[in-house]
Amino acid sequence: MSLPQRPENVVAIYPGSFDPITNGHLDLIDRGSRLADRLIVAILKNDGKSGLFSLADRTEMLQEVIQQFPNVEVASFDGLLVDFAAQTGAHIILRGIRAISDYEYELQMALMNRRLRPDVETVFLMASEAHSFISSRLVKEVVSLGGNIAGLVPPSVEQRLRKRFGQRA
Ligand code: PNS
């Protein structure tokens, strides 16, 4: 199957839970914003697991940190990611890979998404060395146990996390 011609305006979606956004996500947004004309950071509305932050909080945190990127916007979606891609006219799904452990899950998702909609291409960016160990899950665990998360998440997110766990911001 051949891919369609290169579109005039490349629209990419960067989907995820973003509970909360980390500096690893932010790095990917920064680099992704240079590859696409328009980058939509798409927050999954409900994946069955209750997150630490509400959708409204996650959206607000993302809005705060993407202001520096004029071609980046935040949206949320439920249902199939590829359907959201079709609705928004996106050509690319952007995902980050940190370690080999991410690969299997990402490969499965990329192949399933391709099967569902072959015209949407998944593009992977390797996480920068400085961010390759950061995950939202570990950041939450560390801060909940009183550890230092400076430099792992944007300062505004660090403040919210500390507040959430009853620590001084
Ligand atoms: O940040 P995450 O939790 O790794 O992101 C996972 C996400 C949101 C990309 C994935 O769960 C997803 O795309 N969910 C939407 C439902 C869907 O399309 N499922 C089929 C994917 S193969």
Short mmCIF file of N, CA and C and ligand atoms in Angstrom, two decimals:
data_model
loop_
_atom_site.label_atom_id
_atom_site.label_comp_id
_atom_site.label_asym_id
_atom_site.label_seq_id
_atom_site.Cartn_x
_atom_site.Cartn_y
_atom_site.Cartn_z
N MET A 1 0.84 -1.19 0.00
CA MET A 1 0.00 0.00 0.00
C MET A 1 0.88 1.25 0.00
N SER A 2 0.55 2.19 -0.85
CA SER A 2 1.38 3.38 -0.89
C SER A 2 0.74 4.50 -0.06
N LEU A 3 1.59 5.27 0.57
CA LEU A 3 1.10 6.36 1.40
C LEU A 3 0.67 7.53 0.51
N PRO A 4 -0.25 8.34 1.02
CA PRO A 4 -0.65 9.49 0.22
C PRO A 4 0.49 10.48 0.05
N GLN A 5 0.34 11.39 -0.88
CA GLN A 5 1.33 12.44 -1.09
C GLN A 5 1.57 13.22 0.20
N ARG A 6 2.74 13.83 0.31
CA ARG A 6 3.01 14.65 1.48
C ARG A 6 2.02 15.81 1.52
N PRO A 7 1.27 15.96 2.64
CA PRO A 7 0.30 17.04 2.69
C PRO A 7 0.99 18.40 2.77
N GLU A 8 0.27 19.42 2.37
CA GLU A 8 0.85 20.77 2.40
C GLU A 8 1.10 21.21 3.85
N ASN A 9 0.11 20.91 4.69
CA ASN A 9 0.25 21.21 6.11
C ASN A 9 0.21 19.92 6.91
N VAL A 10 1.33 19.58 7.48
CA VAL A 10 1.39 18.32 8.23
C VAL A 10 0.80 18.53 9.63
N VAL A 11 -0.25 17.74 9.92
CA VAL A 11 -0.87 17.80 11.25
C VAL A 11 -0.50 16.53 12.00
N ALA A 12 0.04 16.71 13.19
CA ALA A 12 0.42 15.55 14.01
C ALA A 12 -0.35 15.57 15.33
N ILE A 13 -0.61 14.36 15.83
CA ILE A 13 -1.24 14.21 17.15
C ILE A 13 -0.24 13.56 18.08
N TYR A 14 -0.10 14.12 19.25
CA TYR A 14 0.73 13.48 20.27
C TYR A 14 -0.22 13.04 21.39
N PRO A 15 -0.62 11.76 21.39
CA PRO A 15 -1.62 11.31 22.37
C PRO A 15 -0.98 10.77 23.64
N GLY A 16 -1.74 10.82 24.72
CA GLY A 16 -1.24 10.23 25.96
C GLY A 16 -2.17 10.51 27.12
N SER A 17 -1.78 10.01 28.28
CA SER A 17 -2.56 10.23 29.50
C SER A 17 -2.15 11.55 30.16
N PHE A 18 -0.89 11.88 30.09
CA PHE A 18 -0.36 13.14 30.63
C PHE A 18 -0.84 13.38 32.06
N ASP A 19 -0.63 12.40 32.93
CA ASP A 19 -1.13 12.48 34.32
C ASP A 19 0.02 12.45 35.31
N PRO A 20 0.82 13.52 35.42
CA PRO A 20 0.76 14.77 34.68
C PRO A 20 1.82 14.79 33.59
N ILE A 21 1.89 15.90 32.87
CA ILE A 21 2.95 16.10 31.88
C ILE A 21 4.31 16.13 32.58
N THR A 22 5.29 15.50 31.96
CA THR A 22 6.67 15.52 32.50
C THR A 22 7.58 16.28 31.53
N ASN A 23 8.81 16.46 31.95
CA ASN A 23 9.77 17.12 31.04
C ASN A 23 10.10 16.24 29.83
N GLY A 24 9.89 14.93 29.98
CA GLY A 24 10.06 14.03 28.84
C GLY A 24 9.01 14.31 27.77
N HIS A 25 7.75 14.46 28.21
CA HIS A 25 6.68 14.82 27.27
C HIS A 25 6.99 16.17 26.61
N LEU A 26 7.43 17.10 27.46
CA LEU A 26 7.66 18.46 26.96
C LEU A 26 8.76 18.48 25.89
N ASP A 27 9.77 17.67 26.12
CA ASP A 27 10.86 17.55 25.13
C ASP A 27 10.30 17.01 23.80
N LEU A 28 9.41 16.05 23.90
CA LEU A 28 8.83 15.48 22.68
C LEU A 28 7.94 16.50 21.96
N ILE A 29 7.22 17.28 22.76
CA ILE A 29 6.37 18.32 22.17
C ILE A 29 7.26 19.34 21.44
N ASP A 30 8.34 19.73 22.09
CA ASP A 30 9.28 20.69 21.50
C ASP A 30 9.80 20.16 20.15
N ARG A 31 10.28 18.93 20.18
CA ARG A 31 10.87 18.37 18.94
C ARG A 31 9.79 18.08 17.90
N GLY A 32 8.64 17.60 18.36
CA GLY A 32 7.54 17.31 17.43
C GLY A 32 7.01 18.57 16.76
N SER A 33 7.05 19.67 17.49
CA SER A 33 6.51 20.93 16.94
C SER A 33 7.37 21.44 15.78
N ARG A 34 8.60 20.94 15.69
CA ARG A 34 9.46 21.34 14.57
C ARG A 34 9.24 20.46 13.34
N LEU A 35 8.64 19.30 13.56
CA LEU A 35 8.43 18.36 12.45
C LEU A 35 7.07 18.56 11.78
N ALA A 36 6.11 19.07 12.55
CA ALA A 36 4.76 19.22 12.01
C ALA A 36 4.42 20.70 11.90
N ASP A 37 3.47 21.01 11.01
CA ASP A 37 3.00 22.39 10.94
C ASP A 37 2.08 22.69 12.11
N ARG A 38 1.34 21.65 12.51
CA ARG A 38 0.41 21.82 13.63
C ARG A 38 0.51 20.55 14.48
N LEU A 39 0.68 20.73 15.76
CA LEU A 39 0.79 19.58 16.66
C LEU A 39 -0.32 19.65 17.71
N ILE A 40 -1.13 18.59 17.75
CA ILE A 40 -2.22 18.54 18.72
C ILE A 40 -1.84 17.56 19.82
N VAL A 41 -1.69 18.08 21.03
CA VAL A 41 -1.44 17.19 22.17
C VAL A 41 -2.80 16.70 22.64
N ALA A 42 -3.03 15.40 22.54
CA ALA A 42 -4.37 14.86 22.76
C ALA A 42 -4.41 14.02 24.03
N ILE A 43 -5.19 14.49 24.99
CA ILE A 43 -5.29 13.79 26.28
C ILE A 43 -6.42 12.77 26.21
N LEU A 44 -6.10 11.54 26.57
CA LEU A 44 -7.12 10.50 26.61
C LEU A 44 -8.08 10.82 27.76
N LYS A 45 -9.39 10.90 27.44
CA LYS A 45 -10.37 11.32 28.46
C LYS A 45 -10.55 10.28 29.55
N ASN A 46 -10.70 9.02 29.15
CA ASN A 46 -10.99 8.00 30.15
C ASN A 46 -10.44 6.67 29.69
N ASP A 47 -9.42 6.21 30.39
CA ASP A 47 -8.86 4.92 29.97
C ASP A 47 -9.19 3.83 30.98
N GLY A 48 -10.22 4.08 31.78
CA GLY A 48 -10.64 3.05 32.73
C GLY A 48 -9.94 3.16 34.07
N LYS A 49 -8.72 3.72 34.08
CA LYS A 49 -8.03 3.89 35.36
C LYS A 49 -8.25 5.33 35.81
N SER A 50 -8.52 5.49 37.09
CA SER A 50 -8.72 6.87 37.54
C SER A 50 -7.36 7.49 37.78
N GLY A 51 -7.14 8.63 37.18
CA GLY A 51 -5.84 9.28 37.27
C GLY A 51 -5.72 10.10 38.54
N LEU A 52 -4.54 10.62 38.78
CA LEU A 52 -4.34 11.51 39.92
C LEU A 52 -5.02 12.85 39.65
N PHE A 53 -4.84 13.35 38.43
CA PHE A 53 -5.40 14.66 38.08
C PHE A 53 -6.62 14.49 37.17
N SER A 54 -7.55 15.41 37.32
CA SER A 54 -8.73 15.40 36.46
C SER A 54 -8.33 15.83 35.05
N LEU A 55 -9.22 15.58 34.11
CA LEU A 55 -8.96 16.00 32.73
C LEU A 55 -8.76 17.52 32.68
N ALA A 56 -9.57 18.24 33.46
CA ALA A 56 -9.47 19.71 33.47
C ALA A 56 -8.09 20.14 33.97
N ASP A 57 -7.61 19.49 35.03
CA ASP A 57 -6.28 19.83 35.58
C ASP A 57 -5.16 19.50 34.58
N ARG A 58 -5.27 18.33 33.96
CA ARG A 58 -4.23 17.93 32.98
C ARG A 58 -4.19 18.91 31.82
N THR A 59 -5.40 19.31 31.39
CA THR A 59 -5.48 20.24 30.26
C THR A 59 -4.84 21.57 30.66
N GLU A 60 -5.16 22.03 31.87
CA GLU A 60 -4.64 23.32 32.33
C GLU A 60 -3.11 23.28 32.41
N MET A 61 -2.57 22.18 32.95
CA MET A 61 -1.11 22.06 33.09
C MET A 61 -0.44 22.07 31.71
N LEU A 62 -1.08 21.38 30.77
CA LEU A 62 -0.51 21.36 29.40
C LEU A 62 -0.60 22.73 28.76
N GLN A 63 -1.76 23.39 28.93
CA GLN A 63 -1.93 24.72 28.34
C GLN A 63 -0.83 25.67 28.83
N GLU A 64 -0.52 25.55 30.13
CA GLU A 64 0.48 26.45 30.71
C GLU A 64 1.84 26.28 30.05
N VAL A 65 2.20 25.05 29.76
CA VAL A 65 3.57 24.83 29.28
C VAL A 65 3.73 24.86 27.76
N ILE A 66 2.61 24.82 27.03
CA ILE A 66 2.76 24.83 25.57
C ILE A 66 2.69 26.24 24.98
N GLN A 67 2.50 27.21 25.86
CA GLN A 67 2.36 28.59 25.36
C GLN A 67 3.54 29.04 24.54
N GLN A 68 4.70 28.47 24.85
CA GLN A 68 5.92 28.84 24.12
C GLN A 68 5.97 28.29 22.69
N PHE A 69 5.04 27.38 22.37
CA PHE A 69 5.04 26.79 21.02
C PHE A 69 3.79 27.23 20.26
N PRO A 70 3.95 28.14 19.31
CA PRO A 70 2.78 28.71 18.64
C PRO A 70 1.97 27.71 17.81
N ASN A 71 2.59 26.63 17.36
CA ASN A 71 1.84 25.69 16.51
C ASN A 71 1.35 24.45 17.28
N VAL A 72 1.37 24.55 18.62
CA VAL A 72 0.92 23.42 19.44
C VAL A 72 -0.38 23.77 20.16
N GLU A 73 -1.31 22.82 20.18
CA GLU A 73 -2.57 23.03 20.90
C GLU A 73 -2.92 21.78 21.71
N VAL A 74 -3.85 21.95 22.64
CA VAL A 74 -4.25 20.82 23.49
C VAL A 74 -5.69 20.45 23.20
N ALA A 75 -5.96 19.15 23.14
CA ALA A 75 -7.33 18.67 22.95
C ALA A 75 -7.49 17.41 23.78
N SER A 76 -8.71 16.92 23.89
CA SER A 76 -8.91 15.64 24.57
C SER A 76 -9.79 14.77 23.68
N PHE A 77 -9.69 13.48 23.89
CA PHE A 77 -10.47 12.58 23.05
C PHE A 77 -10.87 11.34 23.83
N ASP A 78 -11.96 10.72 23.38
CA ASP A 78 -12.23 9.36 23.83
C ASP A 78 -12.54 8.52 22.59
N GLY A 79 -12.71 7.24 22.78
CA GLY A 79 -12.87 6.38 21.61
C GLY A 79 -11.52 6.08 21.00
N LEU A 80 -11.55 5.68 19.74
CA LEU A 80 -10.31 5.27 19.09
C LEU A 80 -9.45 6.47 18.71
N LEU A 81 -8.17 6.33 18.96
CA LEU A 81 -7.24 7.40 18.60
C LEU A 81 -7.27 7.69 17.09
N VAL A 82 -7.34 6.64 16.29
CA VAL A 82 -7.31 6.86 14.83
C VAL A 82 -8.58 7.59 14.35
N ASP A 83 -9.68 7.39 15.07
CA ASP A 83 -10.90 8.13 14.71
C ASP A 83 -10.73 9.61 15.04
N PHE A 84 -10.09 9.86 16.17
CA PHE A 84 -9.81 11.27 16.53
C PHE A 84 -8.85 11.88 15.50
N ALA A 85 -7.89 11.08 15.06
CA ALA A 85 -6.95 11.57 14.04
C ALA A 85 -7.71 11.94 12.77
N ALA A 86 -8.66 11.09 12.39
CA ALA A 86 -9.44 11.37 11.17
C ALA A 86 -10.28 12.63 11.34
N GLN A 87 -10.89 12.75 12.53
CA GLN A 87 -11.72 13.95 12.79
C GLN A 87 -10.93 15.23 12.68
N THR A 88 -9.71 15.18 13.18
CA THR A 88 -8.90 16.41 13.21
C THR A 88 -8.06 16.57 11.94
N GLY A 89 -8.15 15.61 11.06
CA GLY A 89 -7.38 15.69 9.81
C GLY A 89 -5.89 15.46 10.02
N ALA A 90 -5.55 14.72 11.09
CA ALA A 90 -4.12 14.47 11.37
C ALA A 90 -3.56 13.38 10.48
N HIS A 91 -2.31 13.54 10.08
CA HIS A 91 -1.63 12.56 9.24
C HIS A 91 -0.69 11.68 10.04
N ILE A 92 -0.29 12.20 11.20
CA ILE A 92 0.77 11.54 11.96
C ILE A 92 0.37 11.38 13.42
N ILE A 93 0.68 10.21 13.97
CA ILE A 93 0.59 10.01 15.43
C ILE A 93 2.04 10.01 15.92
N LEU A 94 2.31 10.86 16.86
CA LEU A 94 3.66 10.98 17.38
C LEU A 94 3.74 10.26 18.73
N ARG A 95 4.76 9.43 18.91
CA ARG A 95 4.96 8.77 20.20
C ARG A 95 6.44 8.77 20.52
N GLY A 96 6.73 8.74 21.82
CA GLY A 96 8.12 8.69 22.26
C GLY A 96 8.47 7.28 22.72
N ILE A 97 9.73 6.93 22.53
CA ILE A 97 10.22 5.64 23.04
C ILE A 97 11.41 5.93 23.95
N ARG A 98 11.31 5.43 25.18
CA ARG A 98 12.39 5.68 26.13
C ARG A 98 13.38 4.53 26.17
N ALA A 99 12.86 3.35 26.27
CA ALA A 99 13.74 2.18 26.43
C ALA A 99 13.11 1.03 25.66
N ILE A 100 13.85 -0.05 25.59
CA ILE A 100 13.37 -1.22 24.83
C ILE A 100 12.05 -1.71 25.42
N SER A 101 11.85 -1.47 26.72
CA SER A 101 10.61 -1.92 27.37
C SER A 101 9.38 -1.20 26.80
N ASP A 102 9.56 -0.02 26.26
CA ASP A 102 8.42 0.69 25.63
C ASP A 102 8.09 0.09 24.27
N TYR A 103 9.08 -0.55 23.68
CA TYR A 103 8.98 -0.89 22.25
C TYR A 103 7.82 -1.82 21.93
N GLU A 104 7.66 -2.86 22.75
CA GLU A 104 6.67 -3.89 22.41
C GLU A 104 5.24 -3.33 22.40
N TYR A 105 4.94 -2.56 23.43
CA TYR A 105 3.62 -1.93 23.55
C TYR A 105 3.41 -0.94 22.40
N GLU A 106 4.43 -0.16 22.13
CA GLU A 106 4.31 0.85 21.07
C GLU A 106 4.17 0.20 19.70
N LEU A 107 4.90 -0.89 19.49
CA LEU A 107 4.81 -1.58 18.20
C LEU A 107 3.39 -2.12 18.00
N GLN A 108 2.85 -2.75 19.05
CA GLN A 108 1.49 -3.30 18.97
C GLN A 108 0.49 -2.20 18.64
N MET A 109 0.61 -1.08 19.34
CA MET A 109 -0.35 0.02 19.11
C MET A 109 -0.20 0.57 17.70
N ALA A 110 1.05 0.74 17.27
CA ALA A 110 1.28 1.31 15.93
C ALA A 110 0.71 0.40 14.85
N LEU A 111 0.91 -0.92 15.03
CA LEU A 111 0.43 -1.86 14.01
C LEU A 111 -1.10 -1.93 14.01
N MET A 112 -1.68 -1.90 15.22
CA MET A 112 -3.15 -1.91 15.30
C MET A 112 -3.72 -0.63 14.68
N ASN A 113 -3.12 0.48 15.00
CA ASN A 113 -3.61 1.75 14.45
C ASN A 113 -3.45 1.78 12.93
N ARG A 114 -2.37 1.18 12.44
CA ARG A 114 -2.18 1.15 10.98
C ARG A 114 -3.23 0.25 10.32
N ARG A 115 -3.53 -0.83 11.02
CA ARG A 115 -4.55 -1.75 10.51
C ARG A 115 -5.91 -1.04 10.42
N LEU A 116 -6.20 -0.24 11.46
CA LEU A 116 -7.48 0.45 11.51
C LEU A 116 -7.54 1.59 10.49
N ARG A 117 -6.44 2.31 10.36
CA ARG A 117 -6.40 3.44 9.41
C ARG A 117 -5.00 3.54 8.80
N PRO A 118 -4.81 2.90 7.66
CA PRO A 118 -3.47 2.86 7.06
C PRO A 118 -2.94 4.22 6.62
N ASP A 119 -3.83 5.20 6.50
CA ASP A 119 -3.36 6.52 6.03
C ASP A 119 -2.80 7.37 7.17
N VAL A 120 -2.90 6.89 8.40
CA VAL A 120 -2.30 7.63 9.52
C VAL A 120 -1.00 6.92 9.90
N GLU A 121 0.09 7.65 9.85
CA GLU A 121 1.41 7.06 10.08
C GLU A 121 1.86 7.33 11.53
N THR A 122 2.37 6.31 12.21
CA THR A 122 2.93 6.56 13.55
C THR A 122 4.42 6.87 13.41
N VAL A 123 4.84 7.95 14.03
CA VAL A 123 6.25 8.36 13.99
C VAL A 123 6.78 8.35 15.42
N PHE A 124 7.92 7.69 15.60
CA PHE A 124 8.52 7.59 16.94
C PHE A 124 9.73 8.50 17.06
N LEU A 125 9.80 9.18 18.19
CA LEU A 125 11.02 9.92 18.51
C LEU A 125 11.64 9.26 19.74
N MET A 126 12.95 9.11 19.69
CA MET A 126 13.65 8.55 20.85
C MET A 126 13.74 9.62 21.94
N ALA A 127 13.43 9.25 23.16
CA ALA A 127 13.56 10.20 24.26
C ALA A 127 15.01 10.64 24.40
N SER A 128 15.22 11.89 24.75
CA SER A 128 16.58 12.36 25.01
C SER A 128 17.14 11.60 26.21
N GLU A 129 18.48 11.46 26.24
CA GLU A 129 19.11 10.71 27.35
C GLU A 129 18.66 11.26 28.70
N ALA A 130 18.55 12.59 28.78
CA ALA A 130 18.24 13.23 30.06
C ALA A 130 16.83 12.88 30.54
N HIS A 131 15.99 12.40 29.62
CA HIS A 131 14.59 12.16 29.99
C HIS A 131 14.20 10.70 29.93
N SER A 132 15.15 9.84 29.58
CA SER A 132 14.75 8.48 29.22
C SER A 132 14.26 7.67 30.43
N PHE A 133 14.48 8.15 31.64
CA PHE A 133 14.03 7.39 32.81
C PHE A 133 12.78 7.99 33.44
N ILE A 134 12.31 9.10 32.87
CA ILE A 134 11.18 9.80 33.51
C ILE A 134 9.85 9.22 33.05
N SER A 135 8.97 8.96 34.01
CA SER A 135 7.59 8.59 33.66
C SER A 135 6.67 9.28 34.66
N SER A 136 5.44 9.53 34.23
CA SER A 136 4.46 10.16 35.13
C SER A 136 4.28 9.29 36.38
N ARG A 137 4.25 7.98 36.16
CA ARG A 137 4.01 7.06 37.28
C ARG A 137 5.10 7.16 38.34
N LEU A 138 6.37 7.17 37.89
CA LEU A 138 7.47 7.24 38.86
C LEU A 138 7.55 8.60 39.53
N VAL A 139 7.26 9.65 38.75
CA VAL A 139 7.29 11.00 39.33
C VAL A 139 6.27 11.08 40.47
N LYS A 140 5.07 10.52 40.24
CA LYS A 140 4.03 10.56 41.28
C LYS A 140 4.47 9.76 42.51
N GLU A 141 5.10 8.62 42.26
CA GLU A 141 5.55 7.78 43.38
C GLU A 141 6.61 8.52 44.20
N VAL A 142 7.57 9.12 43.50
CA VAL A 142 8.67 9.80 44.20
C VAL A 142 8.15 10.97 45.03
N VAL A 143 7.30 11.79 44.41
CA VAL A 143 6.81 12.97 45.14
C VAL A 143 5.91 12.53 46.30
N SER A 144 5.15 11.47 46.12
CA SER A 144 4.26 11.02 47.21
C SER A 144 5.06 10.53 48.41
N LEU A 145 6.32 10.12 48.15
CA LEU A 145 7.16 9.63 49.25
C LEU A 145 8.16 10.70 49.72
N GLY A 146 7.93 11.91 49.27
CA GLY A 146 8.75 13.04 49.76
C GLY A 146 10.04 13.25 49.00
N GLY A 147 10.22 12.59 47.85
CA GLY A 147 11.47 12.74 47.09
C GLY A 147 11.48 14.01 46.23
N ASN A 148 12.67 14.32 45.73
CA ASN A 148 12.87 15.54 44.96
C ASN A 148 12.58 15.29 43.48
N ILE A 149 11.64 16.04 42.93
CA ILE A 149 11.30 15.85 41.52
C ILE A 149 11.66 17.08 40.68
N ALA A 150 12.47 17.97 41.26
CA ALA A 150 12.87 19.16 40.51
C ALA A 150 13.58 18.74 39.23
N GLY A 151 13.23 19.36 38.14
CA GLY A 151 13.87 19.06 36.86
C GLY A 151 13.23 17.91 36.10
N LEU A 152 12.32 17.21 36.76
CA LEU A 152 11.66 16.08 36.08
C LEU A 152 10.34 16.49 35.45
N VAL A 153 9.74 17.52 36.02
CA VAL A 153 8.48 18.05 35.50
C VAL A 153 8.61 19.57 35.46
N PRO A 154 7.78 20.25 34.67
CA PRO A 154 7.83 21.71 34.67
C PRO A 154 7.52 22.24 36.08
N PRO A 155 8.11 23.41 36.47
CA PRO A 155 7.91 23.94 37.83
C PRO A 155 6.44 24.08 38.23
N SER A 156 5.58 24.48 37.30
CA SER A 156 4.16 24.64 37.64
C SER A 156 3.52 23.28 37.99
N VAL A 157 3.99 22.24 37.33
CA VAL A 157 3.47 20.90 37.61
C VAL A 157 4.01 20.40 38.95
N GLU A 158 5.28 20.72 39.22
CA GLU A 158 5.87 20.33 40.50
C GLU A 158 5.07 20.93 41.66
N GLN A 159 4.70 22.20 41.49
CA GLN A 159 3.92 22.87 42.54
C GLN A 159 2.59 22.17 42.78
N ARG A 160 1.93 21.84 41.69
CA ARG A 160 0.62 21.17 41.81
C ARG A 160 0.76 19.79 42.46
N LEU A 161 1.84 19.09 42.09
CA LEU A 161 2.04 17.76 42.66
C LEU A 161 2.28 17.85 44.16
N ARG A 162 3.11 18.83 44.55
CA ARG A 162 3.41 18.98 45.98
C ARG A 162 2.14 19.31 46.76
N LYS A 163 1.34 20.20 46.17
CA LYS A 163 0.09 20.58 46.82
C LYS A 163 -0.81 19.36 46.97
N ARG A 164 -0.87 18.57 45.92
CA ARG A 164 -1.73 17.39 45.92
C ARG A 164 -1.33 16.42 47.03
N PHE A 165 -0.03 16.36 47.30
CA PHE A 165 0.43 15.43 48.33
C PHE A 165 0.67 16.13 49.67
N GLY A 166 0.05 17.33 49.80
CA GLY A 166 0.07 18.03 51.08
C GLY A 166 1.44 18.50 51.51
N GLN A 167 2.30 18.82 50.52
CA GLN A 167 3.64 19.32 50.87
C GLN A 167 3.70 20.81 50.56
N ARG A 168 4.73 21.46 51.13
CA ARG A 168 4.88 22.89 50.85
C ARG A 168 5.35 23.06 49.40
N ALA A 169 4.65 23.93 48.64
CA ALA A 169 4.97 24.12 47.21
C ALA A 169 6.24 24.93 47.05
O1 PNS B 1 0.39 7.94 27.82
P1 PNS B 1 -0.16 6.57 27.51
O2 PNS B 1 -1.08 6.12 28.62
O3 PNS B 1 0.92 5.58 27.19
O4 PNS B 1 -1.07 6.73 26.17
C1 PNS B 1 -1.78 5.64 25.65
C2 PNS B 1 -2.72 6.09 24.51
C3 PNS B 1 -3.63 7.21 24.97
C4 PNS B 1 -1.92 6.55 23.34
C5 PNS B 1 -3.54 4.83 24.10
O5 PNS B 1 -4.10 4.24 25.25
C6 PNS B 1 -4.67 5.13 23.12
O6 PNS B 1 -4.44 5.48 22.00
N1 PNS B 1 -5.93 5.01 23.60
C7 PNS B 1 -7.12 5.31 22.79
C8 PNS B 1 -7.94 4.07 22.48
C9 PNS B 1 -7.42 3.38 21.25
O7 PNS B 1 -7.34 3.94 20.18
N2 PNS B 1 -7.06 2.10 21.44
C10 PNS B 1 -6.47 1.30 20.41
C11 PNS B 1 -4.97 1.62 20.30
S1 PNS B 1 -4.14 0.39 19.49
#
